[in-house]
Coordinates of C-alpha atoms in Angstrom, one line a residue:
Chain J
X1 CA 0.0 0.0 0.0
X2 CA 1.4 3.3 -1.3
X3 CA 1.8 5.7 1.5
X4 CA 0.2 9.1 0.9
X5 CA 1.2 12.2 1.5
X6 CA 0.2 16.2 1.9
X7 CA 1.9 19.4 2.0
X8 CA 0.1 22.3 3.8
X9 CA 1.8 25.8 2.9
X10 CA 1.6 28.0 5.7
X11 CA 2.5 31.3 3.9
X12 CA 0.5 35.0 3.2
X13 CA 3.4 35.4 0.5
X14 CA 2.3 33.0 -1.3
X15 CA -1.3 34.2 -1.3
X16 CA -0.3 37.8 -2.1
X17 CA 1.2 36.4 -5.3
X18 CA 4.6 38.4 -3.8
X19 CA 6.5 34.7 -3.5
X20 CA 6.5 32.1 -6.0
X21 CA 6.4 28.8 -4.3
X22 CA 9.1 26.2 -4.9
X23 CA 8.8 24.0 -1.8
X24 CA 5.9 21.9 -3.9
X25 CA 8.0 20.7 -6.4
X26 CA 11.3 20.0 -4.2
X27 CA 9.2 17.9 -2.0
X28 CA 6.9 15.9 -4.3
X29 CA 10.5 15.0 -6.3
X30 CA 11.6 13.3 -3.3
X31 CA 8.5 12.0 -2.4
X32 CA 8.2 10.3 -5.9
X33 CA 11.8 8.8 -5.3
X34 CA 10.9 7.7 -2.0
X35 CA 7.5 5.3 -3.4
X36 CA 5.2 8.1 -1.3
X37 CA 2.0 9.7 -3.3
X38 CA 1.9 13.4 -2.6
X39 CA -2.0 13.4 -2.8
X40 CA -3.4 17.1 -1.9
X41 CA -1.5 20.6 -1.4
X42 CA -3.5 23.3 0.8
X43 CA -2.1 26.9 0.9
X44 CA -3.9 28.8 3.8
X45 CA -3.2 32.4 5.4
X46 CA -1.2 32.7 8.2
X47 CA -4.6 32.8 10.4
X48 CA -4.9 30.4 13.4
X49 CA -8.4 29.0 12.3
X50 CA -7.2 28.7 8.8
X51 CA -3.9 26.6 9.9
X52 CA -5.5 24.6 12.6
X53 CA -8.2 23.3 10.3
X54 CA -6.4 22.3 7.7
X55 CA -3.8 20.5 9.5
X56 CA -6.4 18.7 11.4
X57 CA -8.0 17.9 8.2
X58 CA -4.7 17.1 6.5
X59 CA -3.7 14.8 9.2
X60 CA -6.4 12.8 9.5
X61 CA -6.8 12.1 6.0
X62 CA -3.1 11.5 4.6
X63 CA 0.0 8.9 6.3
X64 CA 2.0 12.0 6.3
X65 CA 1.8 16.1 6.3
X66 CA 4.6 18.3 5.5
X67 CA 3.8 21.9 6.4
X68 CA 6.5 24.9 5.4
X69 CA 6.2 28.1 6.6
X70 CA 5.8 30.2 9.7
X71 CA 8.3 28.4 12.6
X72 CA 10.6 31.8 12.6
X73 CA 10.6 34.3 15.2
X74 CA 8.6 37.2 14.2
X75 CA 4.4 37.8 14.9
X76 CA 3.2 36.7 11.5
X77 CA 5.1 33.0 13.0
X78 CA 2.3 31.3 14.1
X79 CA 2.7 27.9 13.1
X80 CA 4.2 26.1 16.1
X81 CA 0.9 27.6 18.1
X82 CA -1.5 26.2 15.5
X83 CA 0.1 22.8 15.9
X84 CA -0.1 22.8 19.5
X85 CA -3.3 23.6 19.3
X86 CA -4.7 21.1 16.4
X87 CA -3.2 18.9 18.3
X88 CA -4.3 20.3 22.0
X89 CA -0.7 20.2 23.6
X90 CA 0.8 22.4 25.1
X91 CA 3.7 24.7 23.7
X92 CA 6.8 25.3 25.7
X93 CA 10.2 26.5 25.4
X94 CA 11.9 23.1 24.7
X95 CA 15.4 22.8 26.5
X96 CA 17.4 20.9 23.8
X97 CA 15.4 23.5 21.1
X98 CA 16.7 26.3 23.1
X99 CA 20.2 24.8 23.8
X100 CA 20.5 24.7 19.8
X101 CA 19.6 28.3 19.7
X102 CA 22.2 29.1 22.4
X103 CA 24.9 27.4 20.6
X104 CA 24.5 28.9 17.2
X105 CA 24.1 32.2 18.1
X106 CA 26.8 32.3 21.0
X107 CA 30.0 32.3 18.8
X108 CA 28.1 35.1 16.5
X109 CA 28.2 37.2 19.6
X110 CA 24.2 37.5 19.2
X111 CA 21.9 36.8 22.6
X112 CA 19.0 35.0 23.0
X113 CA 16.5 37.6 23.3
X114 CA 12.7 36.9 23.5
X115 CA 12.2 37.3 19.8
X116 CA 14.4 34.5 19.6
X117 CA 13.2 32.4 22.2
X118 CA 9.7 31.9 20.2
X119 CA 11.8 28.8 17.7
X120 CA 12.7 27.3 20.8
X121 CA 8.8 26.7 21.5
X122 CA 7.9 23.4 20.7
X123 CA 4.8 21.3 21.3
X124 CA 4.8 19.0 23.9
X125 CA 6.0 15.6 22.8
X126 CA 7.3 16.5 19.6
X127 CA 10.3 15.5 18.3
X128 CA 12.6 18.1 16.8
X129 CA 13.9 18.1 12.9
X130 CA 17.5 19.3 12.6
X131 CA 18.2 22.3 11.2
X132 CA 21.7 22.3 9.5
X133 CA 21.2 25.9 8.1
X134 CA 20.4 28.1 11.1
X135 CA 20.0 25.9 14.1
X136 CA 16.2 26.7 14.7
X137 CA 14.5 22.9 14.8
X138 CA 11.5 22.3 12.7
X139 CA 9.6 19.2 14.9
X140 CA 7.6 16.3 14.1
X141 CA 4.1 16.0 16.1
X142 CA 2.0 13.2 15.1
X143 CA 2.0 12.4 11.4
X144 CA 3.1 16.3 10.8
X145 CA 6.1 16.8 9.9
X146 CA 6.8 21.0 10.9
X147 CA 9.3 22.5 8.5
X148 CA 10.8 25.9 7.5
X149 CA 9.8 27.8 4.7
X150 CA 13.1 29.3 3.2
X151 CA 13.4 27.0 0.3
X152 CA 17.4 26.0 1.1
X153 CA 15.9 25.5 4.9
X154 CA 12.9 23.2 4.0
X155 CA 15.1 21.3 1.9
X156 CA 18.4 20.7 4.2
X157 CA 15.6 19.7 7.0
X158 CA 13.0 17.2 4.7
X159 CA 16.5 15.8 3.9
X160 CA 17.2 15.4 7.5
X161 CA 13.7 13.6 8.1
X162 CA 13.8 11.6 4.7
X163 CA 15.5 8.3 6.3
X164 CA 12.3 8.0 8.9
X165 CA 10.0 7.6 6.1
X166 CA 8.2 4.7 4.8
X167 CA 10.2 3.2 2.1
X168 CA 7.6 2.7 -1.0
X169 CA 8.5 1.5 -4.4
X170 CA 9.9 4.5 -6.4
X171 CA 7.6 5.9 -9.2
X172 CA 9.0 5.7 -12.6
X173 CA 8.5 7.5 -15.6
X174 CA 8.2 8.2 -19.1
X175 CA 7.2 10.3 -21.4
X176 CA 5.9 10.5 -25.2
X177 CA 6.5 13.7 -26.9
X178 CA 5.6 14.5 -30.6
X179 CA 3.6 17.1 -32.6
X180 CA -0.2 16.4 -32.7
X181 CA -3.1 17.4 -30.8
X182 CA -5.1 15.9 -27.9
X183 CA -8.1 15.9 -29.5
X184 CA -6.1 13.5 -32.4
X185 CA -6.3 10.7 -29.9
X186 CA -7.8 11.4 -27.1
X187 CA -10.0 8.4 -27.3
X188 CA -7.8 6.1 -28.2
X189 CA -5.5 7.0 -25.3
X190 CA -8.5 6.6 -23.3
X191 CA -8.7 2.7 -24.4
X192 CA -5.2 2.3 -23.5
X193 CA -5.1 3.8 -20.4
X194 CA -8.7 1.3 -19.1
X195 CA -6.1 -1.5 -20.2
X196 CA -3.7 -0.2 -17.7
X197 CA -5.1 0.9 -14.8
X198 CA -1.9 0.5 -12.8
X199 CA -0.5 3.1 -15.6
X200 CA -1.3 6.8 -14.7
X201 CA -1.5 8.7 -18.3
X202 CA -1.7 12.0 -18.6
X203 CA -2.3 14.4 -21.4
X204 CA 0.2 18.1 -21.7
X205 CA -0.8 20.1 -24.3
X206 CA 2.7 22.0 -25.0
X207 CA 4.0 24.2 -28.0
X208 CA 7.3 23.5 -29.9
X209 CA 8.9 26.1 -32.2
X210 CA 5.0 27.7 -32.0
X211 CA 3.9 24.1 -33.4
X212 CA 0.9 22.5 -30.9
X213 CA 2.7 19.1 -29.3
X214 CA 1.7 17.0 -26.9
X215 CA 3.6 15.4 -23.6
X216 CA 2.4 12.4 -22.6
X217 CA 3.5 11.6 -19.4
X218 CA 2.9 7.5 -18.2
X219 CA 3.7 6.7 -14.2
X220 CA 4.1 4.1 -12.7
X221 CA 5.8 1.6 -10.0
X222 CA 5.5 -1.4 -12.4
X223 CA 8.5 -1.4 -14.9
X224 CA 6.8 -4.2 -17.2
X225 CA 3.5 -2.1 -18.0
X226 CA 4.8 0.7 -17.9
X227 CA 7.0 -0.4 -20.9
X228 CA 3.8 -2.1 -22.3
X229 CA 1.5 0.8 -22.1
X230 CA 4.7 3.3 -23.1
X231 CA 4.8 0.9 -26.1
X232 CA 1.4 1.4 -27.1
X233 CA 0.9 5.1 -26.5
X234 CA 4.0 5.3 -28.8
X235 CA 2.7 3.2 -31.6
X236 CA -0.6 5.4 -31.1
X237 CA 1.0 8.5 -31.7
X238 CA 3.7 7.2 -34.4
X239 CA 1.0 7.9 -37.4
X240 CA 0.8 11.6 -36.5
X241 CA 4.5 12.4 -35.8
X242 CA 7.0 9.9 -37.2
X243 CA 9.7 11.3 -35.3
X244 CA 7.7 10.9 -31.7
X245 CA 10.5 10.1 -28.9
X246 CA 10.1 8.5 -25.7
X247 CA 11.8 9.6 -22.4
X248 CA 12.1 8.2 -19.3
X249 CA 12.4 9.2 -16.2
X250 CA 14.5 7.2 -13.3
X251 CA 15.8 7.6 -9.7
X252 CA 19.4 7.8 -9.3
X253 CA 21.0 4.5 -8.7
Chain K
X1 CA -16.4 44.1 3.2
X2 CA -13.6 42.7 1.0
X3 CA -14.1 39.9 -1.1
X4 CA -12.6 36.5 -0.3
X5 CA -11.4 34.1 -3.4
X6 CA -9.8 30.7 -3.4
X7 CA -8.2 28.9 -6.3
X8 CA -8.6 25.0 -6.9
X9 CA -5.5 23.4 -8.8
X10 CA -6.9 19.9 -10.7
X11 CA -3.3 18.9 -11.4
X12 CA -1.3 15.2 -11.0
X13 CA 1.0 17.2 -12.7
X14 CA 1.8 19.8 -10.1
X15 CA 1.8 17.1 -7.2
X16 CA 4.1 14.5 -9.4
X17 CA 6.6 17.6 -9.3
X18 CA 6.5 17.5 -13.4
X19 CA 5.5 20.9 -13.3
X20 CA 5.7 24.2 -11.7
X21 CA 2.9 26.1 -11.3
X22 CA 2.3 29.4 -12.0
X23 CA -0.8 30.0 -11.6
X24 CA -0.8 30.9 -8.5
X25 CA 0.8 34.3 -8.8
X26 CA -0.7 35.3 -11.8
X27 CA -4.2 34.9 -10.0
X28 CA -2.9 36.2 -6.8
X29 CA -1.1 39.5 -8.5
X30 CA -4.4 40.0 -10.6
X31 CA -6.6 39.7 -7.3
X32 CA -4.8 41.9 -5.4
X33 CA -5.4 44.9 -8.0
X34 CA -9.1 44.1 -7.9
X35 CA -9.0 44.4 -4.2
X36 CA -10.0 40.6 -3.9
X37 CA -8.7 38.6 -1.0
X38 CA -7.0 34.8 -2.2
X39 CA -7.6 33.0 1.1
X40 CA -6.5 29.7 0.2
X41 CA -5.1 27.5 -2.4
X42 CA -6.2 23.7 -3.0
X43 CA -4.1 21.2 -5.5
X44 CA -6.1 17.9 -5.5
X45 CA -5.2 15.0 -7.9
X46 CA -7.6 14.3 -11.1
X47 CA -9.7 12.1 -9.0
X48 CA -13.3 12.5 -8.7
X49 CA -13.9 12.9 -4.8
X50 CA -11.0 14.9 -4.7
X51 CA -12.0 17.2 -7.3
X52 CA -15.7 17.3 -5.8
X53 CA -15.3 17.4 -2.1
X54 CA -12.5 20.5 -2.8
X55 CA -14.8 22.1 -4.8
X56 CA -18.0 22.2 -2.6
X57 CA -15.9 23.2 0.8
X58 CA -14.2 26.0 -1.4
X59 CA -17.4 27.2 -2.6
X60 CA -19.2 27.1 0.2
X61 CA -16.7 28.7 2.1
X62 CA -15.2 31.5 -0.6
X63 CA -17.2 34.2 -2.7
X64 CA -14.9 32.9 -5.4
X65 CA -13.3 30.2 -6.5
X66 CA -11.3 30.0 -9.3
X67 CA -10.5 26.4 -10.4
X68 CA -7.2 25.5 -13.6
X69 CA -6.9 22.3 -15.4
X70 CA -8.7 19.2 -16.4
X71 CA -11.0 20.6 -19.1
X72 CA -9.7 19.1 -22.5
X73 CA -10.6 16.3 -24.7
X74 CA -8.4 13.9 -23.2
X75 CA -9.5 10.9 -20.0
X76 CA -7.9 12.6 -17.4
X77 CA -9.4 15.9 -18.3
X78 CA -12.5 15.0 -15.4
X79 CA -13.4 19.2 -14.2
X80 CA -16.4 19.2 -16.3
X81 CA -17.7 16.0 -14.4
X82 CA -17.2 17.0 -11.6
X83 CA -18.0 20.6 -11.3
X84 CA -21.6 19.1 -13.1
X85 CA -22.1 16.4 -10.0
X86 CA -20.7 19.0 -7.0
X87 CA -23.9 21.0 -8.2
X88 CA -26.1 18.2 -8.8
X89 CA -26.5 19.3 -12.6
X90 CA -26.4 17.6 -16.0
X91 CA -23.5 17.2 -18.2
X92 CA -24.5 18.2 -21.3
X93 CA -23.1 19.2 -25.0
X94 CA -23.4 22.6 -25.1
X95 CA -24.4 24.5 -28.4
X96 CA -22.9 27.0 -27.9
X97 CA -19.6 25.7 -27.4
X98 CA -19.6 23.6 -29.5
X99 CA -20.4 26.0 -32.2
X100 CA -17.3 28.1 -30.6
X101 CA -15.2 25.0 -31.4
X102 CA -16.5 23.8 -35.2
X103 CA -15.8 27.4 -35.9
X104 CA -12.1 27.5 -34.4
X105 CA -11.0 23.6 -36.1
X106 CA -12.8 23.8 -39.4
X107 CA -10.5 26.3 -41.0
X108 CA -7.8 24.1 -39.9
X109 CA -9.3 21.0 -42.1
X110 CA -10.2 19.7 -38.3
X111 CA -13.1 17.7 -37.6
X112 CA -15.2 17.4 -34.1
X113 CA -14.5 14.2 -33.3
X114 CA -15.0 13.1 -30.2
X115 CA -12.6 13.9 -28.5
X116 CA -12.7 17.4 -29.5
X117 CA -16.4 17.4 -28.6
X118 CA -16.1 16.6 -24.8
X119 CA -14.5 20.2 -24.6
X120 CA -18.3 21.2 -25.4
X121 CA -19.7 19.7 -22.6
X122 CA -20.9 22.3 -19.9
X123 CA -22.7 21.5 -16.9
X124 CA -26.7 22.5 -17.3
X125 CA -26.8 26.4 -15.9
X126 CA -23.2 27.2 -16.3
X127 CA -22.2 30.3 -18.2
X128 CA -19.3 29.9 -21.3
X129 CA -15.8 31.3 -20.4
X130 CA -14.1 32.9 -23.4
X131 CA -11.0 31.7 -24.6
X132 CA -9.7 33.8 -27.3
X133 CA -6.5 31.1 -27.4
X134 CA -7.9 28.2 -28.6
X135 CA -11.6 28.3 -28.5
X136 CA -12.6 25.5 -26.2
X137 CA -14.6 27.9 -23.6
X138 CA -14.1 27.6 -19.5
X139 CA -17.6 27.9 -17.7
X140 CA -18.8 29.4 -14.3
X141 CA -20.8 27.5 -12.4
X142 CA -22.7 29.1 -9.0
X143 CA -19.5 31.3 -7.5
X144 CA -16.8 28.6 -9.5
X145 CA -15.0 29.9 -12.8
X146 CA -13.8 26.9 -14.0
X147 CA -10.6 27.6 -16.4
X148 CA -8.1 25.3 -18.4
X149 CA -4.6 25.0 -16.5
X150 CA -2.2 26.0 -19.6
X151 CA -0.7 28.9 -18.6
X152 CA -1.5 31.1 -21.5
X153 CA -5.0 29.8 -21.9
X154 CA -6.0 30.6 -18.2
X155 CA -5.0 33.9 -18.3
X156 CA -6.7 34.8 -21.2
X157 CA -9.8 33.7 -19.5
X158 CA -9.1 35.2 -16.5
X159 CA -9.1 38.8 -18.2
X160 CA -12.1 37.6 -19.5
X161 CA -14.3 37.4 -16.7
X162 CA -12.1 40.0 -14.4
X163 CA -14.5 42.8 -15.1
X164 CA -17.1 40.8 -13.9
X165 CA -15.8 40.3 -10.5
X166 CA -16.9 42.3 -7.4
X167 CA -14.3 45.2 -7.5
X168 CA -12.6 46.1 -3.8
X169 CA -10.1 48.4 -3.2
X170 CA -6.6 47.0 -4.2
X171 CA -4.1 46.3 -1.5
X172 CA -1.2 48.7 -1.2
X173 CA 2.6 47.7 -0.5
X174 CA 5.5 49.0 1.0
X175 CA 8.8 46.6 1.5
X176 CA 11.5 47.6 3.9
X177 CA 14.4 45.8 3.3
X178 CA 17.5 46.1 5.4
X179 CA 20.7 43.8 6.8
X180 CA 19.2 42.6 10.0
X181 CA 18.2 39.6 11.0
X182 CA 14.4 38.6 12.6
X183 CA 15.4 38.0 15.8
X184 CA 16.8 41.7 16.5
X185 CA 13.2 43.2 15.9
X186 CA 10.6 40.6 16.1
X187 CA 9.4 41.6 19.1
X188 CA 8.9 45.4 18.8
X189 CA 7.6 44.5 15.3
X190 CA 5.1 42.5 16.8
X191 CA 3.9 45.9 19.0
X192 CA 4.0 48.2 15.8
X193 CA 1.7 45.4 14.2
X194 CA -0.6 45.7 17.2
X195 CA -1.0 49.5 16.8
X196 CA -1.9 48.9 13.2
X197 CA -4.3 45.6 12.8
X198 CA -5.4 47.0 9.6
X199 CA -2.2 46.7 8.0
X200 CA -0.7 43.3 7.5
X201 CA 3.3 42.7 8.4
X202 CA 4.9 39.9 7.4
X203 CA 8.5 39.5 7.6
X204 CA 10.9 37.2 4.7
X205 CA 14.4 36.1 5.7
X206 CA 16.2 37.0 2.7
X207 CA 20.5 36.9 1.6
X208 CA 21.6 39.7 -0.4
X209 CA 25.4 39.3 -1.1
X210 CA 25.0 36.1 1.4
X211 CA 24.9 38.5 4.5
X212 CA 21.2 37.8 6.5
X213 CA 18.7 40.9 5.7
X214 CA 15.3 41.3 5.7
X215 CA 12.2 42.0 3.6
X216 CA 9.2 43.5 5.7
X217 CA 6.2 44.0 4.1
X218 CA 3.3 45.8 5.2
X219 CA 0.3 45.6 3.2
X220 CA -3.2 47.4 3.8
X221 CA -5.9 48.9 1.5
X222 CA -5.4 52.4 3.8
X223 CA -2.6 54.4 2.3
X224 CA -2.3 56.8 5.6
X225 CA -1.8 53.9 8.2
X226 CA 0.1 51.8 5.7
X227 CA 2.8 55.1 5.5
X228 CA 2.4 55.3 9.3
X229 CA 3.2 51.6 9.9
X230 CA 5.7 51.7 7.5
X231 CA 7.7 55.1 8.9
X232 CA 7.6 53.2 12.5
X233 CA 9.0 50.1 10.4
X234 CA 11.9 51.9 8.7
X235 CA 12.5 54.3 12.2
X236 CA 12.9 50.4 13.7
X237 CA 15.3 49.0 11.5
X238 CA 17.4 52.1 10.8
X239 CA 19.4 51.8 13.6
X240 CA 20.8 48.6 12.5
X241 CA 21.2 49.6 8.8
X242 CA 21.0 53.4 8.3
X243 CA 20.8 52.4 4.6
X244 CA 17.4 50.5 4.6
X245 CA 15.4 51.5 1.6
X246 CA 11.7 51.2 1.3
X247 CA 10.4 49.9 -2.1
X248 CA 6.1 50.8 -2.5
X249 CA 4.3 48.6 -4.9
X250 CA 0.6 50.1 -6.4
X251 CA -1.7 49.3 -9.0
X252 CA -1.0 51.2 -12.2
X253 CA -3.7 53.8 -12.4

């Protein structure tokens, strides 16, 4: 059974259009290596209601969440609260969180100061994710995993946490690219993918020198029908564009 | 009262990391200048209860909702479906449409097959979305404007119907940026953000030359207490960079 995942984006910047979110992509790549599903993606204002409700949602629906955003030390920080609540803990200053914070800062000649002090609050009976960047722990409370949302932050830490997650079988790839139009086959890719229902096919309308072409992108965990269905999807498309090329897709080694 | 908008994402291809969205931004920035509020993002896989579910919560909850992707010829192209059952509404060809379409493919020596034909199909009481790209209309169903996910064909759609949306006043932005780091100021940021709760702070960790500064941005639809938040901002972080700049972002008039 595939595990399933969810990222919940904790982030007005992303909302106001000002940022353009990369964390998505980062994590579903390494979910995809990793055999996990990445299912749903929720992007709610830094409001308490807004956060609390769609973790709890989140977290009872999917095997895992990833939430980014909001664990730094300013007011509009609020996830570490929000957690705590969903969860009804309580959130304290956590002693190793804090001794973290004391030894990064120390040999910068910077204090802990109460600004500071908020990323050492933790929720009771999480665990902390190591930061390697800046000290400050993300923290791991129930299914949640509680990250950063600098990109180069979320990334050093969800490759900290990585190891601890179910191992699935890695989804592989491939892809069908040449110059025709979906409405050319659609039906008959529809036949091909009801014969292979462990195959995920989808459809990418994209342009080529100004020319309409089409990526067709095939998933899956099973090498053998993957190939098969590849096969046929190629064959399918061979009549329009002659020069069609398949390309595949393939965790590192 | 401001208006509150959310955008639904009907993408596999976002959440399999093939892709990076961008329609996200392109929304958000557009919103923003109409002095609508994007409260929340969904991405949900092209599944049926996925798609459905997301869609009723979102339009119960939003005055908006603004859904990309799934409504071409091909299987996995399910919106239309779905947005027809949320409602509890036929699926139907649609006349009109598919008059918009014969009319677009027959110069091309292009039949309606069809393939080409379930881009016609609009849910019974919908309204067509123009799509001066490529003909295939979007549709708005109750508050839901249900538009294709390419890129160049959603925007076109979305200027489309943007006169037609409620129109607020658009939010106003100033950015103080400055070499400091969050912890110096979070908490006497915190107080000049509870003088002003009609102006939103956030605060963004950025590197500029690989030395820690910061991006503050205020954001309100009052240009007098936005410049008053913003002078205690800049007065705040002057004294640890006398050469902090603000940067003001406004609609073009």
């Amino acid at each position: 059974m595939t595990a399933r995942a969810a990222i919940l984006i904790v982030g007005n910047e992303i909302l106001s259009g000002r940022t353009q979110d990369v964390n998505i992509q980062f994590i579903a790549d390494r979910l995809n290596l990793r055999g996990i599903k990445l299912a749903e993606v929720r992007v709610v204002r830094d409001e308490e209601a807004a956060v609390v409700n769609a973790v709890r949602a989140l977290s009872e629906t999917y095997d895992y969440v990833f939430s980014t955003g909001g664990i730094g030390p300013t007011h509009d920080d609020i996830t570490a609260e929000c957690m705590a609540k969903a969860f009804g803990v309580k959130l304290e200053i956590n002693p190793e969180a804090k001794q973290r914070l004391a030894d990064y800062y120390a040999p910068k000649g910077i204090g802990l100061n109460e600004g500071r002090l908020r990323m050492a609050r933790i929720p009771d009976g999480a665990s902390l994710i190591d930061n390697p960047v800046s000290a400050a722990p993300g923290f791991k409370i129930k299914n949640v995993f509680v990250m950063a949302g600098v990109p180069k932050i979320m990334q050093a830490m969800f490759l900290k946490i990585e190891p601890s997650l179910a191992h699935g079988v890695p989804m592989l790839s491939n892809t069908v690219t040449g110059a025709l139009r979906e409405g050319d086959i659609a039906i008959e890719m529809e036949n091909i993918q009801k014969q292979y229902p462990d195959v995920e096919i989808g459809s990418y309308p994209i342009s080529i020198n100004g020319d309409p072409s089409l990526s067709l992108v095939l998933r899956s965990i099973d090498e053998k029908k993957l190939k098969d269905a590849t096969d046929k999807i190629l064959a399918m498309v061979k009549p329009f564009d002659a020069d069609a090329v398949v390309t595949y897709q393939r965790p590192p080694v």
